[in-house]
Short mmCIF file of N, CA, C and O in Angstrom, two decimals:
data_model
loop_
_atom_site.label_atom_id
_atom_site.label_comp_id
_atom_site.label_asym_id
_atom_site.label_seq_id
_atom_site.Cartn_x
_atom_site.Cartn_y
_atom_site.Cartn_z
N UNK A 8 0.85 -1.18 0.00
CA UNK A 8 0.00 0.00 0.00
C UNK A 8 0.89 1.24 0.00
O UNK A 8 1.71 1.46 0.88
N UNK A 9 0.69 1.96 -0.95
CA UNK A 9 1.17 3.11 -0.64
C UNK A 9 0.31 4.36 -0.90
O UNK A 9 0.53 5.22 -1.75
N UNK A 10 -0.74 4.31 0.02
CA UNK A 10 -1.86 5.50 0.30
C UNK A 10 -2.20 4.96 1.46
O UNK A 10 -1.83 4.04 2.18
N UNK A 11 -3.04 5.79 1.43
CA UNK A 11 -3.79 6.10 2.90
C UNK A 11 -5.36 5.82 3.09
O UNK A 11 -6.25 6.63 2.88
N UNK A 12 -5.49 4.63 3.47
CA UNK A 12 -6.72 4.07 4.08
C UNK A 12 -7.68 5.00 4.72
O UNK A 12 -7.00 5.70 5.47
N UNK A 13 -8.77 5.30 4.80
CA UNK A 13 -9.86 6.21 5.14
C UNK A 13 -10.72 4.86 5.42
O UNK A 13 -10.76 4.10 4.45
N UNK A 14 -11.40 4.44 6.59
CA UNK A 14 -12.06 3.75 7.34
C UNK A 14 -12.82 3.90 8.43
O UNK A 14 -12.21 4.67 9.18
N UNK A 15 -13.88 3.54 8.94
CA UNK A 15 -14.86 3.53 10.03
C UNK A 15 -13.88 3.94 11.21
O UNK A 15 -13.92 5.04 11.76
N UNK A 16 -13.15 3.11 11.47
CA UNK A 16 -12.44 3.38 12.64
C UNK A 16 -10.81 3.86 12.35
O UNK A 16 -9.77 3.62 12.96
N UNK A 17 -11.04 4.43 11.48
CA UNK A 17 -9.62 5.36 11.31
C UNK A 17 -9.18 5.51 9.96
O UNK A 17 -9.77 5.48 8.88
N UNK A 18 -7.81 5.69 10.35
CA UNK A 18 -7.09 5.95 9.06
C UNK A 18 -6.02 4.58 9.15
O UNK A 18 -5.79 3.91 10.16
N UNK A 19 -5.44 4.38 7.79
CA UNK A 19 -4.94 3.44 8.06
C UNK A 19 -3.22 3.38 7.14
O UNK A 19 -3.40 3.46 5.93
N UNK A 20 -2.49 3.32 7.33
CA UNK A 20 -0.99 3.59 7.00
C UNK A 20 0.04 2.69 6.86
O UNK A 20 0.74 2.41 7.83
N UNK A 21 0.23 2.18 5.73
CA UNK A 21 1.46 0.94 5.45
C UNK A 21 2.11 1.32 6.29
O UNK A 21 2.30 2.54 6.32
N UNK A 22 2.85 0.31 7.52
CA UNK A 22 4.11 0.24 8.23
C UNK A 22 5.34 0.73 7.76
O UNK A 22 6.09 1.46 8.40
N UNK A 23 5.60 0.18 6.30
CA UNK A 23 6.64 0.74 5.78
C UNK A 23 6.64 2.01 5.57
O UNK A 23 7.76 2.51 5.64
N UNK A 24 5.87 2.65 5.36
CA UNK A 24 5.85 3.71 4.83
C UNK A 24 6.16 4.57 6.11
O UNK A 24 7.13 5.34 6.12
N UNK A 25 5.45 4.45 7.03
CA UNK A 25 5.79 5.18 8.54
C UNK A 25 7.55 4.64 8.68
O UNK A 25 8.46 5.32 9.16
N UNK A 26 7.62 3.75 8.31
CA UNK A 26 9.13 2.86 8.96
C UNK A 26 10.46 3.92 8.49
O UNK A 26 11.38 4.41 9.16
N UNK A 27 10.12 4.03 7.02
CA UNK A 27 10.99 4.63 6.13
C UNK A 27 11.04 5.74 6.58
O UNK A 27 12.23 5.98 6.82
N UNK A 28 10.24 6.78 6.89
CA UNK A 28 10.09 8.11 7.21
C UNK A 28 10.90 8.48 8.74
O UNK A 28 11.61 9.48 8.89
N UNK A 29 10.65 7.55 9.73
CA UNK A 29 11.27 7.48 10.72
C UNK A 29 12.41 6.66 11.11
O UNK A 29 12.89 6.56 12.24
N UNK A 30 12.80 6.05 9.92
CA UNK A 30 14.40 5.31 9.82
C UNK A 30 14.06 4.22 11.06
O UNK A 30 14.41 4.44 12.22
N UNK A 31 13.57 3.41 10.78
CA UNK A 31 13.27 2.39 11.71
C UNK A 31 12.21 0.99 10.75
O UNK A 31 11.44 1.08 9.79
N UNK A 32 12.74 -0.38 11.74
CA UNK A 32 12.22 -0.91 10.81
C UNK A 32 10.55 -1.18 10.83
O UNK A 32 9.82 -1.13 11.83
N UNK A 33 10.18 -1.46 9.55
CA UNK A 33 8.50 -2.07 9.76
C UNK A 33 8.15 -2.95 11.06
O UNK A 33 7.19 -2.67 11.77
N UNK A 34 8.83 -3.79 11.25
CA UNK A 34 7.80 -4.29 12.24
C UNK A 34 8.04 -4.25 13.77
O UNK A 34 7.65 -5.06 14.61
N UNK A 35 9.23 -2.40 14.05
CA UNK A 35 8.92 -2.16 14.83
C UNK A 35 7.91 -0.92 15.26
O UNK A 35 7.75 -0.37 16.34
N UNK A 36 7.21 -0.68 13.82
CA UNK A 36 6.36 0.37 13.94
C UNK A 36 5.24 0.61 14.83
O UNK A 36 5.02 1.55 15.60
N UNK A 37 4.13 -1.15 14.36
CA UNK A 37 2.80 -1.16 15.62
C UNK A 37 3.48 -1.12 17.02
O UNK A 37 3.24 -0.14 17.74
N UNK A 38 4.34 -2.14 17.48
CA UNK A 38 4.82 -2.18 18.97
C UNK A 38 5.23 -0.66 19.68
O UNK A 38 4.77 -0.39 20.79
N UNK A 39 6.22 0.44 18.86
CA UNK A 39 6.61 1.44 19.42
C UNK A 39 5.02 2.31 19.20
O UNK A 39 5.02 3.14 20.11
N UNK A 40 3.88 2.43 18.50
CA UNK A 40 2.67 2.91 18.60
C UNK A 40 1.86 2.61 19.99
O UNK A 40 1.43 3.46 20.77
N UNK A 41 1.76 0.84 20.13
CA UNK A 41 1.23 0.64 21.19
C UNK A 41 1.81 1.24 22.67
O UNK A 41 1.07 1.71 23.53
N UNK A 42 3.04 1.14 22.76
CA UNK A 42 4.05 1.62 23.69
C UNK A 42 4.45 3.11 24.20
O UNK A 42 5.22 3.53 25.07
N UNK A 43 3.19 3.96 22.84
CA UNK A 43 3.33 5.27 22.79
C UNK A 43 4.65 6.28 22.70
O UNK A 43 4.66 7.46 23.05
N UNK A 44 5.58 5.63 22.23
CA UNK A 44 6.99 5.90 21.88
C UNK A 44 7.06 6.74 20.33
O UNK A 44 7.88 7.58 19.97
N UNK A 45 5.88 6.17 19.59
CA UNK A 45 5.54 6.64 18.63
C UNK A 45 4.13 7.34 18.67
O UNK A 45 3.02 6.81 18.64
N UNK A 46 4.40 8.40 18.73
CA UNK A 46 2.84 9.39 18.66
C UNK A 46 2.41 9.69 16.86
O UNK A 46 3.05 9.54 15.82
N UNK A 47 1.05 10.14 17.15
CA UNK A 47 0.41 10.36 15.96
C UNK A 47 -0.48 11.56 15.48
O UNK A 47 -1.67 11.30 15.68
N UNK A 48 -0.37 12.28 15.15
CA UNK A 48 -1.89 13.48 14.79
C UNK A 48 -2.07 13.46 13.60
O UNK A 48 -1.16 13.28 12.78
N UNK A 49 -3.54 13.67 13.25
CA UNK A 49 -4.33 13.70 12.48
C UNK A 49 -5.04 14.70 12.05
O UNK A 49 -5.97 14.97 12.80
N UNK A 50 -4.92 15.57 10.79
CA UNK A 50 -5.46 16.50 10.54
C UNK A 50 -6.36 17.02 9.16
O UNK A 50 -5.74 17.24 8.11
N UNK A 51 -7.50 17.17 9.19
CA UNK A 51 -8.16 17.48 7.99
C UNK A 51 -8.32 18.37 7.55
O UNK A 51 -9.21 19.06 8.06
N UNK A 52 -7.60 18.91 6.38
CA UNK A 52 -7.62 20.27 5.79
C UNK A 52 -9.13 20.95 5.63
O UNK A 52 -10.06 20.17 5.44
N UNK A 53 -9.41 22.35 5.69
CA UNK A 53 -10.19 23.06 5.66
C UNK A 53 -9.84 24.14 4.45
O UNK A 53 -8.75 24.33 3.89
N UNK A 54 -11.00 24.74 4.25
CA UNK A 54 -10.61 25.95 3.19
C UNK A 54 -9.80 25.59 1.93
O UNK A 54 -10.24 24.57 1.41
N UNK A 55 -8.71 26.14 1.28
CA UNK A 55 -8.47 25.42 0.20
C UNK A 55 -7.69 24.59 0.67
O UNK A 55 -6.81 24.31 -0.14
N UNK A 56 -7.62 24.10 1.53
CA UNK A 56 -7.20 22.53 1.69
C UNK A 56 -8.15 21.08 1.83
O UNK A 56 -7.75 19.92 1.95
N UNK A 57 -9.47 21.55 1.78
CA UNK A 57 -10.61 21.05 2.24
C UNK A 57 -10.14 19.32 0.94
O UNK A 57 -9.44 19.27 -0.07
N UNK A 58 -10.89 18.27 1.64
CA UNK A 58 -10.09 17.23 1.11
C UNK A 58 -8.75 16.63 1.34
O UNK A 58 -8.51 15.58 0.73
N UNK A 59 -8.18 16.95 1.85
CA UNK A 59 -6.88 16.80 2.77
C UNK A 59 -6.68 16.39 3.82
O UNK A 59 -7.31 17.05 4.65
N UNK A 60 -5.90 15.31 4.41
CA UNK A 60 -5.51 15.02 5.37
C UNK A 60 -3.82 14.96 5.61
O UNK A 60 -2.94 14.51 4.88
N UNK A 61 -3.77 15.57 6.87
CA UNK A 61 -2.29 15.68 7.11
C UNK A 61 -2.19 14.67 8.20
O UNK A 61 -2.96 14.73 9.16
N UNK A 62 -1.04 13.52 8.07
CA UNK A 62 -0.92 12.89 9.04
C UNK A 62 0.92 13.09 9.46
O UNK A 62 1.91 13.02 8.72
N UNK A 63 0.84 13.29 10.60
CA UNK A 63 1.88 13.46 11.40
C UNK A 63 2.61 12.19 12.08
O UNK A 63 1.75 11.39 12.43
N UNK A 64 4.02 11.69 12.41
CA UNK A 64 4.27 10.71 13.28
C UNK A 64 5.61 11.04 13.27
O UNK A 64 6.49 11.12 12.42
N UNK A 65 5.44 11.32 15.27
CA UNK A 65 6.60 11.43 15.85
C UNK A 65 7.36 10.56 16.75
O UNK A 65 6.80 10.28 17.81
N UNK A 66 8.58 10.06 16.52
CA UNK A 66 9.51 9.29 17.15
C UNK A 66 10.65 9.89 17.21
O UNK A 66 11.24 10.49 16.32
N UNK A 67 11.08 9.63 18.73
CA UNK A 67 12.45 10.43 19.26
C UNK A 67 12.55 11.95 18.63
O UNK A 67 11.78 12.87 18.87
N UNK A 68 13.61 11.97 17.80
CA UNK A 68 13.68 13.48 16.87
C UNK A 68 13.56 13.46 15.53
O UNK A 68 14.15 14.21 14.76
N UNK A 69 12.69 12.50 15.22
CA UNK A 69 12.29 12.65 13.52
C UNK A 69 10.62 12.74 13.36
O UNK A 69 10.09 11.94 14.14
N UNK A 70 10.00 13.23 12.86
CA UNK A 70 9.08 13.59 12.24
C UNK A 70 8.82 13.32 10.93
O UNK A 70 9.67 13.77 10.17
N UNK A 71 7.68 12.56 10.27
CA UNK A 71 7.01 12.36 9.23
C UNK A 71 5.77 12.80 9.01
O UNK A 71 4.80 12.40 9.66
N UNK A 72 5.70 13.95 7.79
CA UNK A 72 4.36 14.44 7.82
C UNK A 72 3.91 13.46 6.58
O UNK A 72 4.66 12.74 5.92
N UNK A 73 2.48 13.64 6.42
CA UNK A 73 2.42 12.67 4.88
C UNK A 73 0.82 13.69 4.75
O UNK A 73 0.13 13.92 5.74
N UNK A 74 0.55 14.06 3.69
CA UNK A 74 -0.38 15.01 2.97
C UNK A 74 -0.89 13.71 2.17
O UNK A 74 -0.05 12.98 1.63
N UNK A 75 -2.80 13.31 2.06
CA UNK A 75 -3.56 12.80 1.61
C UNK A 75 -4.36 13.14 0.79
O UNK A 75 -5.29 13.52 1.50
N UNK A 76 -4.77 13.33 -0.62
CA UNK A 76 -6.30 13.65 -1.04
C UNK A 76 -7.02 13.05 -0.68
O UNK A 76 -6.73 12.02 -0.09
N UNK A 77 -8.31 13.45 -0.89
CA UNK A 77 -9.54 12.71 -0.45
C UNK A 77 -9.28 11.37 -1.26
O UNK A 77 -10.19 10.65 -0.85
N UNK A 78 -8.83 10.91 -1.84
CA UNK A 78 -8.66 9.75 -2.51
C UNK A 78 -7.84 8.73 -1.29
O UNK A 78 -8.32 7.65 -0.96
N UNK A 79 -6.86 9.13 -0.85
CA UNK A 79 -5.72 8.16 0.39
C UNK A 79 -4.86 8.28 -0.32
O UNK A 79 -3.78 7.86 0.10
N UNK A 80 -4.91 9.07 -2.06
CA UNK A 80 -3.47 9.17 -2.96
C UNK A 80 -1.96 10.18 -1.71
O UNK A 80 -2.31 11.30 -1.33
N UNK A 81 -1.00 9.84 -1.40
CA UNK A 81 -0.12 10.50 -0.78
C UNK A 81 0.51 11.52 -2.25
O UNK A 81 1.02 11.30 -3.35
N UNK A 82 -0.01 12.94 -1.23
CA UNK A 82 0.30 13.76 -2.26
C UNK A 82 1.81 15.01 -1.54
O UNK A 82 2.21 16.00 -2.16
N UNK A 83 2.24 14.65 -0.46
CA UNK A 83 3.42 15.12 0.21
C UNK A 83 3.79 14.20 1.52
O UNK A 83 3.05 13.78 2.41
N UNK A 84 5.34 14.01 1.30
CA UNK A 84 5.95 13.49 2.29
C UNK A 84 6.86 14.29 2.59
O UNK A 84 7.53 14.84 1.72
N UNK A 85 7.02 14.47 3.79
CA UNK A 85 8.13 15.45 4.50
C UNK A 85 8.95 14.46 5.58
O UNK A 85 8.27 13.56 6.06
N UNK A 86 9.92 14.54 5.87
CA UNK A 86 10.32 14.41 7.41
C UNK A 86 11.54 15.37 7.71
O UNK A 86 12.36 15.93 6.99
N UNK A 87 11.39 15.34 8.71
CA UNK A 87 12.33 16.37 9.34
C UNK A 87 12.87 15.90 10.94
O UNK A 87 12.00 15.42 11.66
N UNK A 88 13.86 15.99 11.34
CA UNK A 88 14.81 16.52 12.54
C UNK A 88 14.19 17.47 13.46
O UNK A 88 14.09 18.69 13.31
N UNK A 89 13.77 16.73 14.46
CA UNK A 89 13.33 17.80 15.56
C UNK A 89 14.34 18.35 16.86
O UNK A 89 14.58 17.56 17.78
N UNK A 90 14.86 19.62 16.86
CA UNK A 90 15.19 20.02 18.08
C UNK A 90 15.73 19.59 19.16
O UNK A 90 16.35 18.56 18.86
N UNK A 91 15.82 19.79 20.19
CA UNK A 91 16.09 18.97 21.80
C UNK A 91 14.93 19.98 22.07
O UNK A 91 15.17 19.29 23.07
N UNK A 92 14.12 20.71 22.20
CA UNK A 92 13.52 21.59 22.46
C UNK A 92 12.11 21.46 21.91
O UNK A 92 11.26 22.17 22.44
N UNK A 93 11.73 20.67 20.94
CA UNK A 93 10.62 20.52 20.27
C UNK A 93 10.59 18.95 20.35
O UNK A 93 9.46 18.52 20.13
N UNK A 94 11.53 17.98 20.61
CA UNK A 94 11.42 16.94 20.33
C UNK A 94 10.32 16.27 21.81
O UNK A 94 10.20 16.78 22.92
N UNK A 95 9.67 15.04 21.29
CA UNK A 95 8.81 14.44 22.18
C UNK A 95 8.93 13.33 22.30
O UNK A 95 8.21 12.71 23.08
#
């Protein structure tokens, strides 16, 4: 999979794809989620972003944003280096 699942009870996100973004491997992605080591936000664009979802996932000091159309097509991937000061 490489989009983004839209479902009853959530959203839903190839492992790898989170894995790659945060330099870590797939199948330690669900365990560090459950363990809350790996946080998550979820955001739905408004205004001319309306159709959009921004999903966020933070581990240690890296960050992966990933931008959705209303489709689950991934239409931006970012990651970035967080701070000592911003990091969570």
């Amino acid at each position: 999979m490489n989009r983004v699942e839209f479902e009853r009870d959530g959203v839903h996100v190839d492992a790898a794809i989170v894995a790659a973004g945060l330099a870590i491997e797939p199948a330690r992605v669900l365990p560090l989620l459950r363990e809350g080591k790996i946080t998550a936000r979820c955001e739905r664009g408004i205004r001319r972003d309306a159709g959009r979802t921004r999903l966020t996932f933070f581990h240690q000091k890296r960050c992966l944003q990933l931008v959705a159309d209303a489709a689950g097509n991934i239409v931006d991937c970012r990651v970035s280096n967080l701070d000592d000061e911003t990091a969570r």
